[in-house]
Amino acid sequence: MVYRVFLVTVMLLSFSFAAFDKENIKSFEADFLQIVTNESGKKIEYKGQVFIKNNGKVLWKYFEPVKKNVYLINDLVIVDEPELEQAIYTKLEKSIDIIKLLKDAKQIETNLYESFLYDVKYLIKIEENNISSLSYKDELANSIEIKFLNIKQNIDIDEKTFQFLAPDYYDIIEK
């Protein structure tokens, strides 16, 4: 479930609503601030950078508080944890029809949209024709908000960005 919600979050970033031609978006790159708040109000913040191409490839590079890279290549998720010297490979179980999810999104306020997938409600905020933030509650009732800064769309992102080769000394975990 975590990877499914994560994949939907990532894929939503590769499209926008408003005056945007979502069918012709080729790439998305941005810095992000992810704020996770649990039911008791405790918060943890993650900072990093995200790279997305419309060919099903995504990379989340986490810089703080820990270094971690999350690669999404179609239905394969690779979590590279350099500090633990390990990589976790996971195949996604359910397909996700992102186009349908986006087409089904309903505008609920100016520049605010709502969409549902697998009983999870996503709120998508649009500013200057870009997705500026995304928020939802995960399966553990944590509130997740991801804010995007320094957004670049339809730029050339080298395919090498999405390649991961585990060093020989890594532990490889397959789920």
JSON list of C-alpha atoms in Angstrom, two decimals:
[
{"chain": "A", "resi": 1, "resn": "MET", "atom": "CA", "xyz": [0.00, 0.00, 0.00]},
{"chain": "A", "resi": 2, "resn": "VAL", "atom": "CA", "xyz": [2.80, 2.46, 0.84]},
{"chain": "A", "resi": 3, "resn": "TYR", "atom": "CA", "xyz": [4.39, 2.07, -2.57]},
{"chain": "A", "resi": 4, "resn": "ARG", "atom": "CA", "xyz": [1.01, 2.36, -4.33]},
{"chain": "A", "resi": 5, "resn": "VAL", "atom": "CA", "xyz": [0.23, 5.66, -2.56]},
{"chain": "A", "resi": 6, "resn": "PHE", "atom": "CA", "xyz": [3.78, 6.83, -3.19]},
{"chain": "A", "resi": 7, "resn": "LEU", "atom": "CA", "xyz": [3.53, 6.00, -6.90]},
{"chain": "A", "resi": 8, "resn": "VAL", "atom": "CA", "xyz": [0.26, 7.87, -7.27]},
{"chain": "A", "resi": 9, "resn": "THR", "atom": "CA", "xyz": [1.79, 10.87, -5.54]},
{"chain": "A", "resi": 10, "resn": "VAL", "atom": "CA", "xyz": [4.73, 10.84, -7.89]},
{"chain": "A", "resi": 11, "resn": "MET", "atom": "CA", "xyz": [2.70, 10.34, -11.04]},
{"chain": "A", "resi": 12, "resn": "LEU", "atom": "CA", "xyz": [0.35, 13.18, -10.15]},
{"chain": "A", "resi": 13, "resn": "LEU", "atom": "CA", "xyz": [3.33, 15.50, -10.30]},
{"chain": "A", "resi": 14, "resn": "SER", "atom": "CA", "xyz": [3.89, 14.79, -13.95]},
{"chain": "A", "resi": 15, "resn": "PHE", "atom": "CA", "xyz": [0.59, 16.41, -14.85]},
{"chain": "A", "resi": 16, "resn": "SER", "atom": "CA", "xyz": [-1.31, 19.55, -13.95]},
{"chain": "A", "resi": 17, "resn": "PHE", "atom": "CA", "xyz": [-4.81, 20.90, -14.30]},
{"chain": "A", "resi": 18, "resn": "ALA", "atom": "CA", "xyz": [-5.85, 24.57, -14.65]},
{"chain": "A", "resi": 19, "resn": "ALA", "atom": "CA", "xyz": [-4.78, 26.11, -17.98]},
{"chain": "A", "resi": 20, "resn": "PHE", "atom": "CA", "xyz": [-2.22, 23.40, -18.46]},
{"chain": "A", "resi": 21, "resn": "ASP", "atom": "CA", "xyz": [-2.08, 20.98, -21.38]},
{"chain": "A", "resi": 22, "resn": "LYS", "atom": "CA", "xyz": [-1.55, 17.88, -19.26]},
{"chain": "A", "resi": 23, "resn": "GLU", "atom": "CA", "xyz": [-1.40, 15.59, -22.29]},
{"chain": "A", "resi": 24, "resn": "ASN", "atom": "CA", "xyz": [1.84, 17.22, -23.50]},
{"chain": "A", "resi": 25, "resn": "ILE", "atom": "CA", "xyz": [3.90, 17.31, -20.31]},
{"chain": "A", "resi": 26, "resn": "LYS", "atom": "CA", "xyz": [7.18, 15.53, -20.95]},
{"chain": "A", "resi": 27, "resn": "SER", "atom": "CA", "xyz": [9.04, 16.09, -17.68]},
{"chain": "A", "resi": 28, "resn": "PHE", "atom": "CA", "xyz": [8.85, 17.62, -14.21]},
{"chain": "A", "resi": 29, "resn": "GLU", "atom": "CA", "xyz": [11.71, 18.54, -11.89]},
{"chain": "A", "resi": 30, "resn": "ALA", "atom": "CA", "xyz": [11.44, 20.31, -8.53]},
{"chain": "A", "resi": 31, "resn": "ASP", "atom": "CA", "xyz": [12.84, 20.66, -5.05]},
{"chain": "A", "resi": 32, "resn": "PHE", "atom": "CA", "xyz": [10.41, 19.39, -2.43]},
{"chain": "A", "resi": 33, "resn": "LEU", "atom": "CA", "xyz": [9.58, 19.67, 1.23]},
{"chain": "A", "resi": 34, "resn": "GLN", "atom": "CA", "xyz": [7.57, 16.72, 2.55]},
{"chain": "A", "resi": 35, "resn": "ILE", "atom": "CA", "xyz": [5.90, 17.15, 5.93]},
{"chain": "A", "resi": 36, "resn": "VAL", "atom": "CA", "xyz": [4.54, 14.06, 7.67]},
{"chain": "A", "resi": 37, "resn": "THR", "atom": "CA", "xyz": [2.32, 14.70, 10.70]},
{"chain": "A", "resi": 38, "resn": "ASN", "atom": "CA", "xyz": [1.11, 11.81, 12.86]},
{"chain": "A", "resi": 39, "resn": "GLU", "atom": "CA", "xyz": [-2.18, 11.70, 14.77]},
{"chain": "A", "resi": 40, "resn": "SER", "atom": "CA", "xyz": [-0.59, 13.15, 17.93]},
{"chain": "A", "resi": 41, "resn": "GLY", "atom": "CA", "xyz": [0.74, 16.16, 15.97]},
{"chain": "A", "resi": 42, "resn": "LYS", "atom": "CA", "xyz": [4.40, 15.14, 15.81]},
{"chain": "A", "resi": 43, "resn": "LYS", "atom": "CA", "xyz": [6.01, 16.27, 12.55]},
{"chain": "A", "resi": 44, "resn": "ILE", "atom": "CA", "xyz": [8.98, 15.16, 10.54]},
{"chain": "A", "resi": 45, "resn": "GLU", "atom": "CA", "xyz": [10.22, 17.03, 7.48]},
{"chain": "A", "resi": 46, "resn": "TYR", "atom": "CA", "xyz": [12.03, 15.60, 4.50]},
{"chain": "A", "resi": 47, "resn": "LYS", "atom": "CA", "xyz": [13.82, 17.66, 1.86]},
{"chain": "A", "resi": 48, "resn": "GLY", "atom": "CA", "xyz": [14.98, 16.64, -1.55]},
{"chain": "A", "resi": 49, "resn": "GLN", "atom": "CA", "xyz": [14.54, 16.77, -5.27]},
{"chain": "A", "resi": 50, "resn": "VAL", "atom": "CA", "xyz": [12.19, 14.94, -7.64]},
{"chain": "A", "resi": 51, "resn": "PHE", "atom": "CA", "xyz": [12.65, 14.08, -11.34]},
{"chain": "A", "resi": 52, "resn": "ILE", "atom": "CA", "xyz": [9.80, 12.73, -13.48]},
{"chain": "A", "resi": 53, "resn": "LYS", "atom": "CA", "xyz": [9.49, 11.77, -17.14]},
{"chain": "A", "resi": 54, "resn": "ASN", "atom": "CA", "xyz": [6.27, 10.83, -18.88]},
{"chain": "A", "resi": 55, "resn": "ASN", "atom": "CA", "xyz": [7.78, 7.46, -19.84]},
{"chain": "A", "resi": 56, "resn": "GLY", "atom": "CA", "xyz": [7.04, 6.04, -16.38]},
{"chain": "A", "resi": 57, "resn": "LYS", "atom": "CA", "xyz": [10.39, 6.93, -14.78]},
{"chain": "A", "resi": 58, "resn": "VAL", "atom": "CA", "xyz": [10.66, 8.84, -11.51]},
{"chain": "A", "resi": 59, "resn": "LEU", "atom": "CA", "xyz": [13.42, 9.58, -9.00]},
{"chain": "A", "resi": 60, "resn": "TRP", "atom": "CA", "xyz": [12.93, 11.01, -5.53]},
{"chain": "A", "resi": 61, "resn": "LYS", "atom": "CA", "xyz": [16.27, 12.09, -4.03]},
{"chain": "A", "resi": 62, "resn": "TYR", "atom": "CA", "xyz": [15.98, 12.65, -0.29]},
{"chain": "A", "resi": 63, "resn": "PHE", "atom": "CA", "xyz": [18.74, 14.80, 1.24]},
{"chain": "A", "resi": 64, "resn": "GLU", "atom": "CA", "xyz": [17.42, 15.44, 4.77]},
{"chain": "A", "resi": 65, "resn": "PRO", "atom": "CA", "xyz": [17.09, 14.06, 7.40]},
{"chain": "A", "resi": 66, "resn": "VAL", "atom": "CA", "xyz": [18.57, 10.95, 5.74]},
{"chain": "A", "resi": 67, "resn": "LYS", "atom": "CA", "xyz": [19.94, 10.32, 2.29]},
{"chain": "A", "resi": 68, "resn": "LYS", "atom": "CA", "xyz": [17.74, 8.00, 0.26]},
{"chain": "A", "resi": 69, "resn": "ASN", "atom": "CA", "xyz": [16.85, 7.58, -3.41]},
{"chain": "A", "resi": 70, "resn": "VAL", "atom": "CA", "xyz": [13.54, 6.14, -4.54]},
{"chain": "A", "resi": 71, "resn": "TYR", "atom": "CA", "xyz": [13.39, 5.04, -8.17]},
{"chain": "A", "resi": 72, "resn": "LEU", "atom": "CA", "xyz": [10.10, 4.24, -9.87]},
{"chain": "A", "resi": 73, "resn": "ILE", "atom": "CA", "xyz": [10.45, 2.56, -13.22]},
{"chain": "A", "resi": 74, "resn": "ASN", "atom": "CA", "xyz": [6.98, 1.63, -14.41]},
{"chain": "A", "resi": 75, "resn": "ASP", "atom": "CA", "xyz": [5.88, -1.05, -11.89]},
{"chain": "A", "resi": 76, "resn": "LEU", "atom": "CA", "xyz": [9.27, -1.47, -10.18]},
{"chain": "A", "resi": 77, "resn": "VAL", "atom": "CA", "xyz": [10.24, 0.50, -7.06]},
{"chain": "A", "resi": 78, "resn": "ILE", "atom": "CA", "xyz": [13.88, 0.60, -5.93]},
{"chain": "A", "resi": 79, "resn": "VAL", "atom": "CA", "xyz": [14.69, 2.19, -2.59]},
{"chain": "A", "resi": 80, "resn": "ASP", "atom": "CA", "xyz": [18.42, 2.95, -2.42]},
{"chain": "A", "resi": 81, "resn": "GLU", "atom": "CA", "xyz": [19.57, 3.53, 1.16]},
{"chain": "A", "resi": 82, "resn": "PRO", "atom": "CA", "xyz": [23.28, 4.46, 0.95]},
{"chain": "A", "resi": 83, "resn": "GLU", "atom": "CA", "xyz": [23.67, 4.96, 4.71]},
{"chain": "A", "resi": 84, "resn": "LEU", "atom": "CA", "xyz": [22.44, 1.39, 5.29]},
{"chain": "A", "resi": 85, "resn": "GLU", "atom": "CA", "xyz": [24.27, 0.06, 2.23]},
{"chain": "A", "resi": 86, "resn": "GLN", "atom": "CA", "xyz": [21.14, -1.62, 0.94]},
{"chain": "A", "resi": 87, "resn": "ALA", "atom": "CA", "xyz": [18.63, -1.52, -1.89]},
{"chain": "A", "resi": 88, "resn": "ILE", "atom": "CA", "xyz": [15.04, -2.74, -1.66]},
{"chain": "A", "resi": 89, "resn": "TYR", "atom": "CA", "xyz": [13.34, -3.89, -4.88]},
{"chain": "A", "resi": 90, "resn": "THR", "atom": "CA", "xyz": [9.53, -4.10, -4.91]},
{"chain": "A", "resi": 91, "resn": "LYS", "atom": "CA", "xyz": [7.09, -4.93, -7.72]},
{"chain": "A", "resi": 92, "resn": "LEU", "atom": "CA", "xyz": [3.81, -3.00, -7.52]},
{"chain": "A", "resi": 93, "resn": "GLU", "atom": "CA", "xyz": [0.72, -5.21, -7.31]},
{"chain": "A", "resi": 94, "resn": "LYS", "atom": "CA", "xyz": [-2.05, -3.02, -8.75]},
{"chain": "A", "resi": 95, "resn": "SER", "atom": "CA", "xyz": [-1.97, -0.99, -11.89]},
{"chain": "A", "resi": 96, "resn": "ILE", "atom": "CA", "xyz": [-2.76, 2.68, -11.56]},
{"chain": "A", "resi": 97, "resn": "ASP", "atom": "CA", "xyz": [-4.66, 4.52, -14.28]},
{"chain": "A", "resi": 98, "resn": "ILE", "atom": "CA", "xyz": [-3.23, 7.99, -13.75]},
{"chain": "A", "resi": 99, "resn": "ILE", "atom": "CA", "xyz": [-5.02, 9.50, -16.75]},
{"chain": "A", "resi": 100, "resn": "LYS", "atom": "CA", "xyz": [-8.39, 8.40, -15.33]},
{"chain": "A", "resi": 101, "resn": "LEU", "atom": "CA", "xyz": [-7.40, 9.69, -11.89]},
{"chain": "A", "resi": 102, "resn": "LEU", "atom": "CA", "xyz": [-6.57, 13.10, -13.35]},
{"chain": "A", "resi": 103, "resn": "LYS", "atom": "CA", "xyz": [-9.67, 13.22, -15.54]},
{"chain": "A", "resi": 104, "resn": "ASP", "atom": "CA", "xyz": [-11.79, 12.36, -12.51]},
{"chain": "A", "resi": 105, "resn": "ALA", "atom": "CA", "xyz": [-10.23, 15.14, -10.39]},
{"chain": "A", "resi": 106, "resn": "LYS", "atom": "CA", "xyz": [-12.83, 17.70, -9.37]},
{"chain": "A", "resi": 107, "resn": "GLN", "atom": "CA", "xyz": [-12.18, 21.36, -8.78]},
{"chain": "A", "resi": 108, "resn": "ILE", "atom": "CA", "xyz": [-13.39, 22.14, -5.26]},
{"chain": "A", "resi": 109, "resn": "GLU", "atom": "CA", "xyz": [-12.02, 25.69, -4.95]},
{"chain": "A", "resi": 110, "resn": "THR", "atom": "CA", "xyz": [-10.04, 28.06, -7.11]},
{"chain": "A", "resi": 111, "resn": "ASN", "atom": "CA", "xyz": [-6.73, 26.29, -7.80]},
{"chain": "A", "resi": 112, "resn": "LEU", "atom": "CA", "xyz": [-7.65, 23.32, -5.57]},
{"chain": "A", "resi": 113, "resn": "TYR", "atom": "CA", "xyz": [-8.58, 19.88, -6.88]},
{"chain": "A", "resi": 114, "resn": "GLU", "atom": "CA", "xyz": [-9.64, 16.64, -5.25]},
{"chain": "A", "resi": 115, "resn": "SER", "atom": "CA", "xyz": [-9.10, 13.15, -6.58]},
{"chain": "A", "resi": 116, "resn": "PHE", "atom": "CA", "xyz": [-9.52, 9.63, -5.18]},
{"chain": "A", "resi": 117, "resn": "LEU", "atom": "CA", "xyz": [-7.60, 6.41, -5.76]},
{"chain": "A", "resi": 118, "resn": "TYR", "atom": "CA", "xyz": [-7.85, 3.21, -3.69]},
{"chain": "A", "resi": 119, "resn": "ASP", "atom": "CA", "xyz": [-9.92, 5.03, -1.05]},
{"chain": "A", "resi": 120, "resn": "VAL", "atom": "CA", "xyz": [-7.25, 7.72, -0.60]},
{"chain": "A", "resi": 121, "resn": "LYS", "atom": "CA", "xyz": [-8.26, 11.35, -1.13]},
{"chain": "A", "resi": 122, "resn": "TYR", "atom": "CA", "xyz": [-5.65, 13.62, -2.71]},
{"chain": "A", "resi": 123, "resn": "LEU", "atom": "CA", "xyz": [-5.81, 17.42, -2.59]},
{"chain": "A", "resi": 124, "resn": "ILE", "atom": "CA", "xyz": [-3.83, 19.07, -5.36]},
{"chain": "A", "resi": 125, "resn": "LYS", "atom": "CA", "xyz": [-3.05, 22.78, -5.24]},
{"chain": "A", "resi": 126, "resn": "ILE", "atom": "CA", "xyz": [-2.19, 24.62, -8.46]},
{"chain": "A", "resi": 127, "resn": "GLU", "atom": "CA", "xyz": [-0.21, 27.89, -8.60]},
{"chain": "A", "resi": 128, "resn": "GLU", "atom": "CA", "xyz": [1.02, 29.54, -11.77]},
{"chain": "A", "resi": 129, "resn": "ASN", "atom": "CA", "xyz": [-0.17, 26.53, -13.79]},
{"chain": "A", "resi": 130, "resn": "ASN", "atom": "CA", "xyz": [2.04, 24.13, -11.78]},
{"chain": "A", "resi": 131, "resn": "ILE", "atom": "CA", "xyz": [1.29, 21.69, -9.00]},
{"chain": "A", "resi": 132, "resn": "SER", "atom": "CA", "xyz": [2.53, 23.60, -5.95]},
{"chain": "A", "resi": 133, "resn": "SER", "atom": "CA", "xyz": [1.51, 21.07, -3.32]},
{"chain": "A", "resi": 134, "resn": "LEU", "atom": "CA", "xyz": [-0.11, 17.72, -2.81]},
{"chain": "A", "resi": 135, "resn": "SER", "atom": "CA", "xyz": [-1.65, 16.44, 0.41]},
{"chain": "A", "resi": 136, "resn": "TYR", "atom": "CA", "xyz": [-3.31, 13.24, 1.60]},
{"chain": "A", "resi": 137, "resn": "LYS", "atom": "CA", "xyz": [-3.64, 10.90, 4.57]},
{"chain": "A", "resi": 138, "resn": "ASP", "atom": "CA", "xyz": [-1.73, 7.63, 4.34]},
{"chain": "A", "resi": 139, "resn": "GLU", "atom": "CA", "xyz": [-2.94, 4.20, 5.52]},
{"chain": "A", "resi": 140, "resn": "LEU", "atom": "CA", "xyz": [-1.49, 4.89, 9.01]},
{"chain": "A", "resi": 141, "resn": "ALA", "atom": "CA", "xyz": [-3.56, 8.13, 9.35]},
{"chain": "A", "resi": 142, "resn": "ASN", "atom": "CA", "xyz": [-0.48, 10.33, 8.91]},
{"chain": "A", "resi": 143, "resn": "SER", "atom": "CA", "xyz": [-1.14, 13.63, 7.15]},
{"chain": "A", "resi": 144, "resn": "ILE", "atom": "CA", "xyz": [1.28, 14.09, 4.26]},
{"chain": "A", "resi": 145, "resn": "GLU", "atom": "CA", "xyz": [1.93, 17.42, 2.57]},
{"chain": "A", "resi": 146, "resn": "ILE", "atom": "CA", "xyz": [4.46, 17.80, -0.22]},
{"chain": "A", "resi": 147, "resn": "LYS", "atom": "CA", "xyz": [5.38, 21.34, -1.30]},
{"chain": "A", "resi": 148, "resn": "PHE", "atom": "CA", "xyz": [7.22, 21.92, -4.58]},
{"chain": "A", "resi": 149, "resn": "LEU", "atom": "CA", "xyz": [9.73, 24.69, -5.24]},
{"chain": "A", "resi": 150, "resn": "ASN", "atom": "CA", "xyz": [11.91, 25.67, -8.20]},
{"chain": "A", "resi": 151, "resn": "ILE", "atom": "CA", "xyz": [9.63, 23.78, -10.58]},
{"chain": "A", "resi": 152, "resn": "LYS", "atom": "CA", "xyz": [10.86, 23.06, -14.11]},
{"chain": "A", "resi": 153, "resn": "GLN", "atom": "CA", "xyz": [8.66, 21.41, -16.69]},
{"chain": "A", "resi": 154, "resn": "ASN", "atom": "CA", "xyz": [9.33, 20.00, -20.15]},
{"chain": "A", "resi": 155, "resn": "ILE", "atom": "CA", "xyz": [13.09, 20.17, -19.75]},
{"chain": "A", "resi": 156, "resn": "ASP", "atom": "CA", "xyz": [15.50, 17.50, -20.94]},
{"chain": "A", "resi": 157, "resn": "ILE", "atom": "CA", "xyz": [16.25, 15.03, -18.14]},
{"chain": "A", "resi": 158, "resn": "ASP", "atom": "CA", "xyz": [19.00, 12.57, -18.99]},
{"chain": "A", "resi": 159, "resn": "GLU", "atom": "CA", "xyz": [17.89, 8.91, -18.89]},
{"chain": "A", "resi": 160, "resn": "LYS", "atom": "CA", "xyz": [20.97, 8.16, -16.76]},
{"chain": "A", "resi": 161, "resn": "THR", "atom": "CA", "xyz": [19.24, 10.05, -13.93]},
{"chain": "A", "resi": 162, "resn": "PHE", "atom": "CA", "xyz": [16.87, 7.09, -13.56]},
{"chain": "A", "resi": 163, "resn": "GLN", "atom": "CA", "xyz": [19.46, 4.30, -13.68]},
{"chain": "A", "resi": 164, "resn": "PHE", "atom": "CA", "xyz": [20.45, 2.53, -10.50]},
{"chain": "A", "resi": 165, "resn": "LEU", "atom": "CA", "xyz": [23.21, -0.02, -10.16]},
{"chain": "A", "resi": 166, "resn": "ALA", "atom": "CA", "xyz": [23.78, -1.26, -6.62]},
{"chain": "A", "resi": 167, "resn": "PRO", "atom": "CA", "xyz": [27.42, -1.35, -5.51]},
{"chain": "A", "resi": 168, "resn": "ASP", "atom": "CA", "xyz": [28.85, -4.84, -4.88]},
{"chain": "A", "resi": 169, "resn": "TYR", "atom": "CA", "xyz": [28.88, -4.32, -1.11]},
{"chain": "A", "resi": 170, "resn": "TYR", "atom": "CA", "xyz": [25.12, -3.53, -0.91]},
{"chain": "A", "resi": 171, "resn": "ASP", "atom": "CA", "xyz": [22.58, -5.90, 0.58]},
{"chain": "A", "resi": 172, "resn": "ILE", "atom": "CA", "xyz": [19.78, -6.50, -1.93]},
{"chain": "A", "resi": 173, "resn": "ILE", "atom": "CA", "xyz": [16.30, -7.08, -0.56]},
{"chain": "A", "resi": 174, "resn": "GLU", "atom": "CA", "xyz": [13.46, -8.21, -2.83]},
{"chain": "A", "resi": 175, "resn": "LYS", "atom": "CA", "xyz": [9.86, -7.94, -1.68]}
]
